[in-house]
Short mmCIF file of C-alpha atoms and ligand atoms in Angstrom, two decimals:
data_model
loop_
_atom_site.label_atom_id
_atom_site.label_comp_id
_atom_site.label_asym_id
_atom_site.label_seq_id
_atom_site.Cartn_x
_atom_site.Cartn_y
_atom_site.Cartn_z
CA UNK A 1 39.55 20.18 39.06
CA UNK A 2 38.08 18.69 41.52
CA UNK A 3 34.26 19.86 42.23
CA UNK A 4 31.75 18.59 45.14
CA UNK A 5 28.91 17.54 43.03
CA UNK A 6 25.44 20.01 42.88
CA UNK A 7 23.80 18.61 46.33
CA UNK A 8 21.23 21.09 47.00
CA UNK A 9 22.77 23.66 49.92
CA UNK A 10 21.25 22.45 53.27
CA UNK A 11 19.55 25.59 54.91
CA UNK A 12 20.61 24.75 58.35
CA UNK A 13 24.18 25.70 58.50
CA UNK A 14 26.09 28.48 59.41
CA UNK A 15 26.27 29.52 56.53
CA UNK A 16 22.68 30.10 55.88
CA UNK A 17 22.32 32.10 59.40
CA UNK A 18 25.04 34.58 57.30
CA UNK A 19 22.64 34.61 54.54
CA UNK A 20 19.74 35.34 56.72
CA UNK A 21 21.32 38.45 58.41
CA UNK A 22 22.75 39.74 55.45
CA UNK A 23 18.92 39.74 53.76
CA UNK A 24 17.89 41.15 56.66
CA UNK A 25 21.03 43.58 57.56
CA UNK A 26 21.80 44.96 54.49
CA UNK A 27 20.33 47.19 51.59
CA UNK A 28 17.19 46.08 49.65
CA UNK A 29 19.83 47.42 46.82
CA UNK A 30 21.97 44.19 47.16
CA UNK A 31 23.26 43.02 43.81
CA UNK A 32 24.95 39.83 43.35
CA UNK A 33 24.20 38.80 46.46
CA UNK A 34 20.52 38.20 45.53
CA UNK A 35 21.38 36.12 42.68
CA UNK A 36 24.43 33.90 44.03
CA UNK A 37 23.01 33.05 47.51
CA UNK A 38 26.42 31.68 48.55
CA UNK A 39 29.51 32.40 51.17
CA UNK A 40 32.84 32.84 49.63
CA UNK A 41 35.64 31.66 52.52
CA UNK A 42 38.12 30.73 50.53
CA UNK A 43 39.88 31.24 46.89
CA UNK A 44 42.47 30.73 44.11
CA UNK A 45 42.35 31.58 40.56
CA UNK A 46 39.25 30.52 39.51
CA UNK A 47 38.09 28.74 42.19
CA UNK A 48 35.94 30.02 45.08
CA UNK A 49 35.41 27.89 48.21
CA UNK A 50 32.17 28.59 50.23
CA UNK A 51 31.03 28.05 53.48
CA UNK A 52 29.34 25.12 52.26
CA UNK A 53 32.00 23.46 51.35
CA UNK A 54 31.72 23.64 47.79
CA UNK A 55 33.79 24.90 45.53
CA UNK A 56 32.61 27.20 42.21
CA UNK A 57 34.20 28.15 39.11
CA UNK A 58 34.33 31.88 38.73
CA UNK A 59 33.55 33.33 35.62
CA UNK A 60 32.11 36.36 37.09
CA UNK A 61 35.91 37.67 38.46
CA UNK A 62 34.95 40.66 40.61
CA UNK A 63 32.77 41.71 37.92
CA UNK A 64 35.58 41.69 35.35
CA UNK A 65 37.95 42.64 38.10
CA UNK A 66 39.95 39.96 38.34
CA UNK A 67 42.22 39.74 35.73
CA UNK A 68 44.56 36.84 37.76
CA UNK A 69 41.91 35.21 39.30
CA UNK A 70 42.01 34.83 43.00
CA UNK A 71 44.73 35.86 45.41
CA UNK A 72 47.02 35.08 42.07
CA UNK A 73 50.87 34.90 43.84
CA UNK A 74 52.12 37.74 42.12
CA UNK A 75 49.57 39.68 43.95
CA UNK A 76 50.07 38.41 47.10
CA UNK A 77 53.39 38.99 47.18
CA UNK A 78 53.26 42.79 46.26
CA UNK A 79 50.64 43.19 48.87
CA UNK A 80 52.70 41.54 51.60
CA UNK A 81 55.95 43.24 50.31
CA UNK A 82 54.31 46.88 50.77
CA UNK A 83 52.93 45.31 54.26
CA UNK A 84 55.97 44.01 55.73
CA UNK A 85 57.95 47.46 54.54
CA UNK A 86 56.44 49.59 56.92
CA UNK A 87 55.31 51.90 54.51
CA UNK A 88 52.42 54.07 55.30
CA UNK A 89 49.34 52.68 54.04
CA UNK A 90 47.57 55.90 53.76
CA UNK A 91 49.05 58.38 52.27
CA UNK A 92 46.17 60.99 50.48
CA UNK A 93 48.03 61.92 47.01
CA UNK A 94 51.50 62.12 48.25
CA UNK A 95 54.50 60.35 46.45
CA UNK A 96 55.33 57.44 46.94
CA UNK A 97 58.16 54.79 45.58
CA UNK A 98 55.02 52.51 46.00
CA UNK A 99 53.15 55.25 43.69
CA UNK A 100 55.80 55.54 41.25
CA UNK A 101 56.29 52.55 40.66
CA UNK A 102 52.70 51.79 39.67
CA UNK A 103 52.75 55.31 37.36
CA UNK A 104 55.51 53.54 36.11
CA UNK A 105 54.45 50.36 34.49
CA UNK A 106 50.58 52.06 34.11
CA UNK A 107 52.33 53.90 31.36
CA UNK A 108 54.56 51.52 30.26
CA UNK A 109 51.20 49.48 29.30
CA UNK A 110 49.54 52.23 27.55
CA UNK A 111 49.08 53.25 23.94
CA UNK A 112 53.30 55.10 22.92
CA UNK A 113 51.86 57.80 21.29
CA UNK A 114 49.39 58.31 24.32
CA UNK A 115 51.23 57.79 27.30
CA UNK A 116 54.10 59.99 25.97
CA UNK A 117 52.78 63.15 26.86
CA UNK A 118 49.72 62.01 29.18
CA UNK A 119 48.62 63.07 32.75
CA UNK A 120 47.55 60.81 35.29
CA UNK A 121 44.94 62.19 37.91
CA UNK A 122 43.76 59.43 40.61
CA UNK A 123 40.21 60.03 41.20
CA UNK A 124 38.37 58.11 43.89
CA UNK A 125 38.19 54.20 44.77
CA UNK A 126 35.84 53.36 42.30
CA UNK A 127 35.19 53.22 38.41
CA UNK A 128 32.25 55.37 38.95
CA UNK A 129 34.91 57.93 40.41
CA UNK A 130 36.97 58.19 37.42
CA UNK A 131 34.29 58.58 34.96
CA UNK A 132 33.32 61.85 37.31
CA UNK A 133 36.51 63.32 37.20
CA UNK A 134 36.95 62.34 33.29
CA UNK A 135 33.25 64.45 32.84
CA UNK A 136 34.20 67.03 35.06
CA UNK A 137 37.99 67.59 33.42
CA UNK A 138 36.48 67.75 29.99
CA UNK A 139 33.62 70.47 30.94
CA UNK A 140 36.69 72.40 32.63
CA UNK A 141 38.66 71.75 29.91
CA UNK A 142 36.13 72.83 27.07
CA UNK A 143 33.89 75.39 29.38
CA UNK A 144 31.17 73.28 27.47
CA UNK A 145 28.87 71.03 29.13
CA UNK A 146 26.88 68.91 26.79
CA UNK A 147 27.89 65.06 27.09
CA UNK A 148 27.37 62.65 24.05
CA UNK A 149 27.02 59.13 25.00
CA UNK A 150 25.64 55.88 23.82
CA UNK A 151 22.35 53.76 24.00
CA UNK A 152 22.99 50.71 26.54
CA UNK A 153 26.14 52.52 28.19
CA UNK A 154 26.66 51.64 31.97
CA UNK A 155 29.91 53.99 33.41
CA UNK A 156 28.79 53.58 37.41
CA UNK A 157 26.33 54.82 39.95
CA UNK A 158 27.09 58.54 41.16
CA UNK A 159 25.10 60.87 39.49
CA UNK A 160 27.12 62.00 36.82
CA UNK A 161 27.98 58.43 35.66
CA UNK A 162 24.66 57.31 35.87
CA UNK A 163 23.30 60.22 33.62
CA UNK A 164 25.52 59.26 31.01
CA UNK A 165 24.23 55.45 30.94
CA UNK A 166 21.69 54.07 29.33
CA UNK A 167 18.05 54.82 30.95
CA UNK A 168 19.12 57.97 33.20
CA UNK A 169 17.81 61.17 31.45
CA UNK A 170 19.47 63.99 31.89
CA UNK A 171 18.96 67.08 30.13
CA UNK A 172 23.35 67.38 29.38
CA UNK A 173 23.05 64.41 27.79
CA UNK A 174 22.71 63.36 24.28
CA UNK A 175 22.59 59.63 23.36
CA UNK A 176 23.51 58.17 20.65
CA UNK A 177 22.71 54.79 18.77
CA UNK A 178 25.70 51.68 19.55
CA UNK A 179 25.72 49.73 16.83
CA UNK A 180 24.86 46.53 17.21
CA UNK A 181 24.29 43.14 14.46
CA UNK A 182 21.90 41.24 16.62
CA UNK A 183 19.25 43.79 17.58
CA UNK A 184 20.36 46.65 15.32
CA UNK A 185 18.35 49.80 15.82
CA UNK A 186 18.70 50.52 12.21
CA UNK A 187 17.05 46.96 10.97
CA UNK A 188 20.96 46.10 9.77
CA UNK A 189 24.29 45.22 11.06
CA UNK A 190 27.44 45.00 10.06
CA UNK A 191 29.53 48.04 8.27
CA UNK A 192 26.36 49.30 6.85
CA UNK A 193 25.22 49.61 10.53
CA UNK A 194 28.80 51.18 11.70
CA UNK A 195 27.34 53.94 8.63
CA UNK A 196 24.69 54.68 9.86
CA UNK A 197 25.24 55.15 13.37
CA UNK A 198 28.15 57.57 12.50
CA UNK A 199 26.25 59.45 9.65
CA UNK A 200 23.39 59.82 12.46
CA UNK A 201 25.91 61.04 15.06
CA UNK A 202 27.34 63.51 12.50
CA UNK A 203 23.85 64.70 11.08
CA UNK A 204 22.95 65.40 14.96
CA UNK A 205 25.76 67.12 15.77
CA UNK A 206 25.91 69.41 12.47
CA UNK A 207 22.25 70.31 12.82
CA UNK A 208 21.39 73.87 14.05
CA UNK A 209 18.45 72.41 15.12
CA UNK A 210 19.97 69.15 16.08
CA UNK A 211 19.04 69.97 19.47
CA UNK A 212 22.71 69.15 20.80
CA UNK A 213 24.02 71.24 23.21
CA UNK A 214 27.57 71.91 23.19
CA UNK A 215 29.53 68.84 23.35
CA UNK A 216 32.58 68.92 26.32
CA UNK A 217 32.96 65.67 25.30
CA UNK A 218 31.69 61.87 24.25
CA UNK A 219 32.16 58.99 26.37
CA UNK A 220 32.18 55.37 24.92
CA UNK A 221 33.13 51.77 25.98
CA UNK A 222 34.91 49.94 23.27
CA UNK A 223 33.08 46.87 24.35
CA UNK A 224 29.57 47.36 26.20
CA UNK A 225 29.87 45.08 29.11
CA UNK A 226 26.72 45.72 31.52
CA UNK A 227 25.00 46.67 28.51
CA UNK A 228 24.87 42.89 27.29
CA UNK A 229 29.04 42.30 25.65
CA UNK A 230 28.29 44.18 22.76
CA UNK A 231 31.86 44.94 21.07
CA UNK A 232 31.81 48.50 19.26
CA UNK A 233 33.31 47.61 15.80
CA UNK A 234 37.16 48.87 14.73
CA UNK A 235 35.44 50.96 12.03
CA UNK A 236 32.96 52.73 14.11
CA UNK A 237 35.77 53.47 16.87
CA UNK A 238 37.79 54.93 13.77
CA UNK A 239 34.56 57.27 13.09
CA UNK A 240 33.65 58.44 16.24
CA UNK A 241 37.12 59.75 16.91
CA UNK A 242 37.36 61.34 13.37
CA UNK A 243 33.68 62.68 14.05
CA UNK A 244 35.01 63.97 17.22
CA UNK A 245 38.69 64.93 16.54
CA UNK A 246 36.88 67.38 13.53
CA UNK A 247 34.67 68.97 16.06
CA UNK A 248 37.49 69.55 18.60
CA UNK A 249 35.58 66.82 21.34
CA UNK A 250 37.28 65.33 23.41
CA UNK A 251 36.88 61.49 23.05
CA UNK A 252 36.95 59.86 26.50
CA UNK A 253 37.56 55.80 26.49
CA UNK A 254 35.59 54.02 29.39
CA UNK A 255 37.89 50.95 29.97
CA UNK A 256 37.40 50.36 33.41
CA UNK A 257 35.83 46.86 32.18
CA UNK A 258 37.54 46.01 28.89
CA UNK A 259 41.37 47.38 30.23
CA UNK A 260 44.23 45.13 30.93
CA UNK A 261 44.01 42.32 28.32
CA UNK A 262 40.29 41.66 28.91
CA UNK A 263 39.17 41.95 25.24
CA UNK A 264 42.47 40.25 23.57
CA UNK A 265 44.91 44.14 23.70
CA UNK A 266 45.78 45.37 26.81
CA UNK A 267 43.56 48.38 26.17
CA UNK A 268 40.60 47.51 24.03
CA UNK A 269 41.48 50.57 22.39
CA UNK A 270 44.56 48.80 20.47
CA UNK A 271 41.89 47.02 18.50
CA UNK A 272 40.59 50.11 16.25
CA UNK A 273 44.03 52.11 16.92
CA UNK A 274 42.45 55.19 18.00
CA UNK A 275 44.19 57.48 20.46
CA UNK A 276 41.69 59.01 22.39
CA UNK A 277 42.04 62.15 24.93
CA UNK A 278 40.92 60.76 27.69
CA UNK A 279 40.93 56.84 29.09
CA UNK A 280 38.72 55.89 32.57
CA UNK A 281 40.54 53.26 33.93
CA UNK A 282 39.73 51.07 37.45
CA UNK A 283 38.91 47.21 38.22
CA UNK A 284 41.16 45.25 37.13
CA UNK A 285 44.15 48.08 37.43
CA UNK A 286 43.88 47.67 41.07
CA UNK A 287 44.86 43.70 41.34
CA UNK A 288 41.68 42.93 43.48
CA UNK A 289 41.88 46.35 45.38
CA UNK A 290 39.83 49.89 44.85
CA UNK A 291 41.82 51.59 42.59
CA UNK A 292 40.58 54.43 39.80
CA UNK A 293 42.92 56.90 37.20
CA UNK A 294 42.21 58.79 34.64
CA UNK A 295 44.54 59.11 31.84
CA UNK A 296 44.61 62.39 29.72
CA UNK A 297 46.23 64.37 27.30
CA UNK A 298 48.42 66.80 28.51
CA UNK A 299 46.15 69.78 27.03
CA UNK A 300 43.67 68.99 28.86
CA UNK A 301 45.19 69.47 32.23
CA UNK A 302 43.83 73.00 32.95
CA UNK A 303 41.96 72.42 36.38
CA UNK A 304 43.05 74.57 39.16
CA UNK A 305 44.81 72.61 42.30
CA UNK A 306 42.79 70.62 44.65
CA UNK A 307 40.03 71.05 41.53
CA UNK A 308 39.52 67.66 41.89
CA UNK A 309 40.30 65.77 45.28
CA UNK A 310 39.22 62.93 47.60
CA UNK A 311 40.88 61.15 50.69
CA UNK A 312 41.14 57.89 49.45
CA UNK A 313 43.28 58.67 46.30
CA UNK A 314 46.30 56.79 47.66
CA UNK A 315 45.42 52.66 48.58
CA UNK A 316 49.02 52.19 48.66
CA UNK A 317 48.40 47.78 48.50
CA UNK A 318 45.98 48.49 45.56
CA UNK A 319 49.01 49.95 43.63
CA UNK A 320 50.82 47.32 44.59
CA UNK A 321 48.96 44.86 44.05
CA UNK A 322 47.84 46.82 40.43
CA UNK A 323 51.21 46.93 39.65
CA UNK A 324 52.26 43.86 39.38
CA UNK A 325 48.93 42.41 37.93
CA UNK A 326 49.74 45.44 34.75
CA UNK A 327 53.31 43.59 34.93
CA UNK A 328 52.18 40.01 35.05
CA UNK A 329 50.21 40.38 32.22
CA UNK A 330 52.24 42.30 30.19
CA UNK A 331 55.06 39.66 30.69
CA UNK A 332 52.93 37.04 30.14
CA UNK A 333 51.63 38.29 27.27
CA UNK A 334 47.76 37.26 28.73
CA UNK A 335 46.29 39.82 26.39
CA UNK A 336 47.01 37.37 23.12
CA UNK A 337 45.97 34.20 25.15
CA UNK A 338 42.51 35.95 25.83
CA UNK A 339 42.63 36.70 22.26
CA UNK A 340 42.90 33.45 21.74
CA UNK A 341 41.18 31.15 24.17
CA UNK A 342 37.90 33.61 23.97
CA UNK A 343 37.92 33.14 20.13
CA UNK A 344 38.16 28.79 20.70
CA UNK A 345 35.29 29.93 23.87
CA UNK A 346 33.11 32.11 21.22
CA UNK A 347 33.29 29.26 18.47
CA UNK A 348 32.31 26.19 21.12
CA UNK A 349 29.63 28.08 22.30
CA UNK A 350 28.43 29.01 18.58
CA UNK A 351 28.55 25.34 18.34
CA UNK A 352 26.00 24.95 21.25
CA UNK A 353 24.00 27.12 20.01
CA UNK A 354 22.42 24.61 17.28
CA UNK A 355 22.04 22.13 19.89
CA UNK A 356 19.61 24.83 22.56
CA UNK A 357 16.69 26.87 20.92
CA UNK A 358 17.31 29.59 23.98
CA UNK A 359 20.66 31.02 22.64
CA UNK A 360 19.86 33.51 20.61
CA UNK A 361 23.50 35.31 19.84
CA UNK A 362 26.69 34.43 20.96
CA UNK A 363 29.31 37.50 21.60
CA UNK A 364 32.26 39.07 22.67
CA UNK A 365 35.70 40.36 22.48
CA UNK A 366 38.95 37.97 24.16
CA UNK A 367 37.65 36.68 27.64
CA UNK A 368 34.59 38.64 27.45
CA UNK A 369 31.57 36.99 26.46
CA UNK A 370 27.68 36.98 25.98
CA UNK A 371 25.43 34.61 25.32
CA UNK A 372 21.38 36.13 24.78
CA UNK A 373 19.18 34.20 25.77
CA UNK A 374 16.03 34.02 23.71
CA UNK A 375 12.29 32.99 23.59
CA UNK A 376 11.79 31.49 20.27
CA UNK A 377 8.20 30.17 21.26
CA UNK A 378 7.60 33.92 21.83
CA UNK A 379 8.86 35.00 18.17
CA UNK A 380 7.68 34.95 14.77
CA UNK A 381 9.11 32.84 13.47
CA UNK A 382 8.66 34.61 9.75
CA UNK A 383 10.01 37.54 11.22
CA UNK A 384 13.57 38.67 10.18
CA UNK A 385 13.64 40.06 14.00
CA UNK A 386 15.45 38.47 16.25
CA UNK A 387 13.12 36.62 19.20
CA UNK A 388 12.41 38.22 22.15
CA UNK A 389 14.21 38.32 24.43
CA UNK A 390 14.15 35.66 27.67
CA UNK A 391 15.03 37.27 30.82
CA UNK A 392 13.73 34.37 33.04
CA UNK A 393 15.23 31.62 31.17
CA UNK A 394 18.32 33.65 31.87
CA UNK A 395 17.99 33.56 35.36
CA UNK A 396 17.24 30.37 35.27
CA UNK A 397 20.75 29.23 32.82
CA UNK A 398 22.28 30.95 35.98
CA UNK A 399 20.46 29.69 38.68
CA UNK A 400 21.13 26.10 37.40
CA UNK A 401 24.77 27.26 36.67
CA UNK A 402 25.32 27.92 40.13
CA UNK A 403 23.85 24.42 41.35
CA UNK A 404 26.35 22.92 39.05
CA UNK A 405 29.08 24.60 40.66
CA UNK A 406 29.81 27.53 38.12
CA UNK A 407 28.99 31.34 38.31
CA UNK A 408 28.09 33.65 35.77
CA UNK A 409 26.91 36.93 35.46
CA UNK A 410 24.00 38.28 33.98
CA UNK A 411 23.56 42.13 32.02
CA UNK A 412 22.31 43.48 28.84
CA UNK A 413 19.47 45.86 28.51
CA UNK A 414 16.76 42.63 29.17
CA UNK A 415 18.80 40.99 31.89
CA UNK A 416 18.64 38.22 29.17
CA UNK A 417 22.95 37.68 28.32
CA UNK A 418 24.44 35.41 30.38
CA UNK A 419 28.10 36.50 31.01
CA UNK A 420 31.44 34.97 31.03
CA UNK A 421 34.49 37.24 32.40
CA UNK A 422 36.62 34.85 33.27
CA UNK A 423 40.23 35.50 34.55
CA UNK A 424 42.81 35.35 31.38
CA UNK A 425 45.06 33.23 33.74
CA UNK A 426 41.80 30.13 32.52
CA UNK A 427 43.46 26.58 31.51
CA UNK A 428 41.90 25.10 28.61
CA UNK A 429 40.99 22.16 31.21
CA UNK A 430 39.25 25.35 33.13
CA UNK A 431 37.63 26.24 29.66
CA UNK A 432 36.22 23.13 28.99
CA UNK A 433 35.28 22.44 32.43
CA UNK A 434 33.39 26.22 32.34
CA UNK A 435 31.50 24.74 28.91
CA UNK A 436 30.58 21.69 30.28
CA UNK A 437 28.71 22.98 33.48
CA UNK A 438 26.93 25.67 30.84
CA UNK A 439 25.71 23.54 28.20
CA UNK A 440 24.27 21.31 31.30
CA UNK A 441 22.68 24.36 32.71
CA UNK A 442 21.19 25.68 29.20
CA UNK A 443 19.84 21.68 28.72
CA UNK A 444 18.01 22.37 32.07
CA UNK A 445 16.74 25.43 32.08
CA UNK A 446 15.12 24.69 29.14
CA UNK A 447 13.89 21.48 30.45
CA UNK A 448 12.67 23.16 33.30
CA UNK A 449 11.12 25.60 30.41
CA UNK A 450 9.35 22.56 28.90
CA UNK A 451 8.59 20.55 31.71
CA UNK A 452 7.65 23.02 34.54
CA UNK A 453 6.37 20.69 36.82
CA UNK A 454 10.24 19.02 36.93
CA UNK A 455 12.14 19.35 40.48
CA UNK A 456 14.96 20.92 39.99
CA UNK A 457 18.51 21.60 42.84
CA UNK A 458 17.55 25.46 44.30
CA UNK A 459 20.51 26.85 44.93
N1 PMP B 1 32.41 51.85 33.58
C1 PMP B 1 32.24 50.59 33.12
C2 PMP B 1 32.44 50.34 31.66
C3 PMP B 1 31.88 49.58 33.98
O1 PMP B 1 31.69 48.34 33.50
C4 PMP B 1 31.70 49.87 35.35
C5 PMP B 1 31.32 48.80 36.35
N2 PMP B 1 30.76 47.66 35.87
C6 PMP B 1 31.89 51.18 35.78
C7 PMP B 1 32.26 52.15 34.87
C8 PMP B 1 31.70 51.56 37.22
O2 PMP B 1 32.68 51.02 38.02
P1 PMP B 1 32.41 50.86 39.60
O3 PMP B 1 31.39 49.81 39.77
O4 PMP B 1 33.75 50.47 40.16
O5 PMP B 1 31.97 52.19 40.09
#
C-alpha cells in the first residue's frame, strides 16, 4: 500500500489551525486526540487519510470498534439502504423491520443455548450504557447489591461502570485478583495461577467475615483490553462461572471489546464455553455507529416497564449498519481468520522480541494484541520479576509509530502495552506492512532511549 513517507507534519497548514482550536476548544479530558495529533478526512479499511495528506495504517479501529475497517461496503450500503427508504431515523424503542432485523442476526450470532431463551434490552449509545443497565438489572433481579469485579477491569466512564474498574473505590464493590503469567499477583502463572485466583475468590466469598457484601452479581471481560490485553484463561472462565453458578450470581460477560470475532470466536466467550447470564455488548455491534444491548437470561427479566429507558435507544443506521457487519463476519467466517492471522501476528512479534530489550511480554487473543514495554536497565536483572515497567518508552514506540505512518494504541495499568486492534478484514500484505513500521519504531525509540541527544520526526 502505498504510504507518503514520515516527513515531519509542517505546522503551518490548515490542518494545524484545526489542531490549535481543538486544544484550545475542547476538554482538557481529550483522549486520543492528545496522543495522535492528526486530522482524519478520509478512510477505507485500514487506511486513514489526513489533512496532511498522509495516509496511516489503523490498528487502533475505533478503539476496537471497527471490526471492517473503514466505511467497509457492506456498511455503506446498509446505511444508505435505511437512508434512501425513508424510514424514520429516530424512532425511541419502537419496532422496527430495521430493528428486527438486527435482533435477528444479533441472535443468530450468539451462543444456541444462550440466545434461545434470552432477552435483549437496548440500553444507551454507549458501552458504558450497557454495563449500567447490566448492574442495575442484576441488583433488580437479585434485590442484592454487592458487585464482584476484577483488578485492571475498565467497563466505561459513568459512575457505575467506573466503580467497577480498576482504581475507582467504591464501597459495593469487591475486586478480585485477574490472573495474569507476566506480572502475576500470586508470584506464578499459568494453571497454578488460574488456582489460586479462584480458590481466593471462593475463600472470600465463603467467609463470614470475608467482608463481601451480598453479591447481585460479577462482571468480567474475557480478555482485559484497556487493562493491558490480558486474556482470562479457558480454565479460570470455567471457575468463575461454577464459583458463581453455586452461589446463585449472576455472571455478567463484558464483551463490548472482545465481541464479534475480535479474539478468534465471535463471542470471546466460545473460547472457555461458558454460558453466562448476562453479556454487555456495544462497539463493534454497531458497524461504526453508537450502538449498546444487553443480552440476558430470560429469568432475569423482572424490571418493571420504563425501569430502564433513554431516548437514544433506537439509531436506526447503527442497526443497520450493525447488522450487516454481525452478517459479514459471520459469512465470512472473520472470527477463524483473526484466530489465525493474530496467532502468525503474536509469533512474529515474539520473534522481535529477542531482537529489542524494551519488549517485555508479547499478548493477546485473535486480532487483539499487547506488547509491554519494559525497562530492563531499571530491573534486576537476578530478579525472577519481570522489569519495570516503561511507560515513556511506550509513548515513545507510539509516537515514532505514528511518524512512520502507523497508529497504535496504548493501555494497561502503566500505560506501558502498546496495542494492536486491528480490523479482522487485515491482508497479510497489511500484516506485514503493520510489523514492519513497529519493529522500526521499537529500533527508534530505543535509540532515542540510548542516544537522547538524537533528532528524531515529532509528529
Ligand atoms: N467495557 C469494555 C470492556 C470496554 O473496553 C469499553 C471501552 N473501551 C467499555 C466497556 C466502555 O465503552 P464506551 O467507551 O463505549 O462507553
Amino acid at each position: 500500500m502505498a504510504v507518503t513517507e514520515s516527513a515531519p507534519m509542517a505546522p503551518t497548514t490548515a490542518y494545524a489551525g484545526i489542531l490549535r482550536r481543538q486544544s484550545m476548544r475542547e476538554s482538557a479530558a481529550r483522549t486520543y486526540a492528545r496522543s495522535l495529533p492528526i486530522v482524519p478526512v478520509r478512510a477505507r479499511g485500514l487506511t486513514i487519510e489526513g489533512a496532511d495528506g498522509r495516509r496511516y495504517l489503523d490498528c487502533l479501529s475505533g478503539a476496537g470498534t471497527l471490526a471492517l475497517g473503514h466505511n467497509h461496503p457492506a456498511v455503506l450500503e446498509a446505511i444508505k439502504k435505511v437512508i434512501d427508504s425513508g424510514a424514520p431515523l429516530h424512532v425511541l424503542d419502537l419496532a422496527t423491520p430495521v430493528k428486527d432485523a438486527f435482533i435477528t442476526e444479533l441472535f443468530e450470532t450468539l451462543p444456541r443455548h444462550f440466545a434461545d431463551q434470552a432477552r435483549v434490552q437496548f440500553c444507551g449509545p454507549a458501552g458504558t450504557d450497557a454495563v449500567e443497565a447490566a448492574l442495575k438489572l442484576v441488583r433488580t433481579a437479585t434485590g442484592r447489591s454487592g458487585i464482584l469485579t476484577f483488578t485492571g477491569a475498565y467497563h466505561g466512564m459513568t459512575a457505575g461502570a467506573l466503580a467497577v474498574s480498576g482504581g475507582a473505590p467504591d464501597v459495593r464493590v469487591t475486586r478480585l485478583p485477574y490472573p495474569q503469567d507476566y506480572r502475576s499477583p500470586f508470584g506464578v502463572g499459568g494453571e497454578r495461577g488460574v488456582d489460586l485466583a479462584a480458590r481466593w475468590t471462593e475463600s472470600l466469598l465463603d467467609d463470614p467475615k470475608g467482608g463481601v457484601l451480598p453479591p447481585a452479581g460479577m462482571i468480567l471481560e474475557p480478555v482485559q483490553g484497556e487493562g493491558g490485553v490480558i486474556p482470562g484463561p479457558d480454565s479460570w472462565m470455567r471457575r468463575m462461572r461454577e464459583i458463581t453458578a453455586a452461589r446463585s450470581i449472576p455472571l455478567i460477560a463484558d464483551e463490548v471489546q472482545t465481541g464479534v470475532g475480535r479474539t478468534g470466536a465471535f463471542w470471546a466467550v466460545e473460547h472457555s464455553g461458558i454460558v453466562p447470564d448476562v453479556m454487555v455488548l456495544s462497539k463493534a455491534i454497531g458497524g461504526s455507529l453508537p450502538l449498546a444491548v444487553i443480552v440476558y437470561r430470560s429469568e432475569l427479566d423482572v424490571w418493571d416497564p420504563g425501569a430502564h429507558a433513554g431516548t437514544f435507544r433506537g439509531n436506526q443506521l447503527a442497526m443497520a449498519a450493525g447488522a450487516a457487519t454481525l452478517a459479514y463476519v459471520r459469512e465470512n467466517r472473520l472470527a477463524e481468520r483473526a484466530a489465525t492471522l493474530g496467532a502468525r501476528i503474536i509469533g512474529r512479534l515474539q520473534g522481535l522480541a529477542a531482537d529489542h530489550p524494551s519488549i517485555g511480554d508479547v499478548r493477546g487473543r485473535g486480532l487483539m494484541i499487547g506488547l509491554e514495554i519494559v525497562d530492563r536497565e531499571a530491573g534486576d536483572p537476578t530478579a525472577t520479576e519481570p522489569p519495570p515497567a516503561d511507560a515513556a518508552r511506550a509513548t515513545a514506540v507510539q509516537r515514532e509509530c505514528l511518524a512512520r505512518g502507523l497508529i497504535v494504541e496504548l493501555g494497561g495499568r502503566h500505560s506501558s502495552v502498546v496495542r494492536l486492534l486491528p480490523p479482522l478484514t487485515l491482508t497479510d500484505e497489511q500484516a506485514e506492512a503493520v510489523l514492519d513500521r513497529l519493529a522500526d519504531a521499537l529500533s527508534a525509540a530505543e535509540r532515542v532511549r540510548n542516544h537522547p541527544h538524537e533528532t528524531r520526526p515529532q509528529p
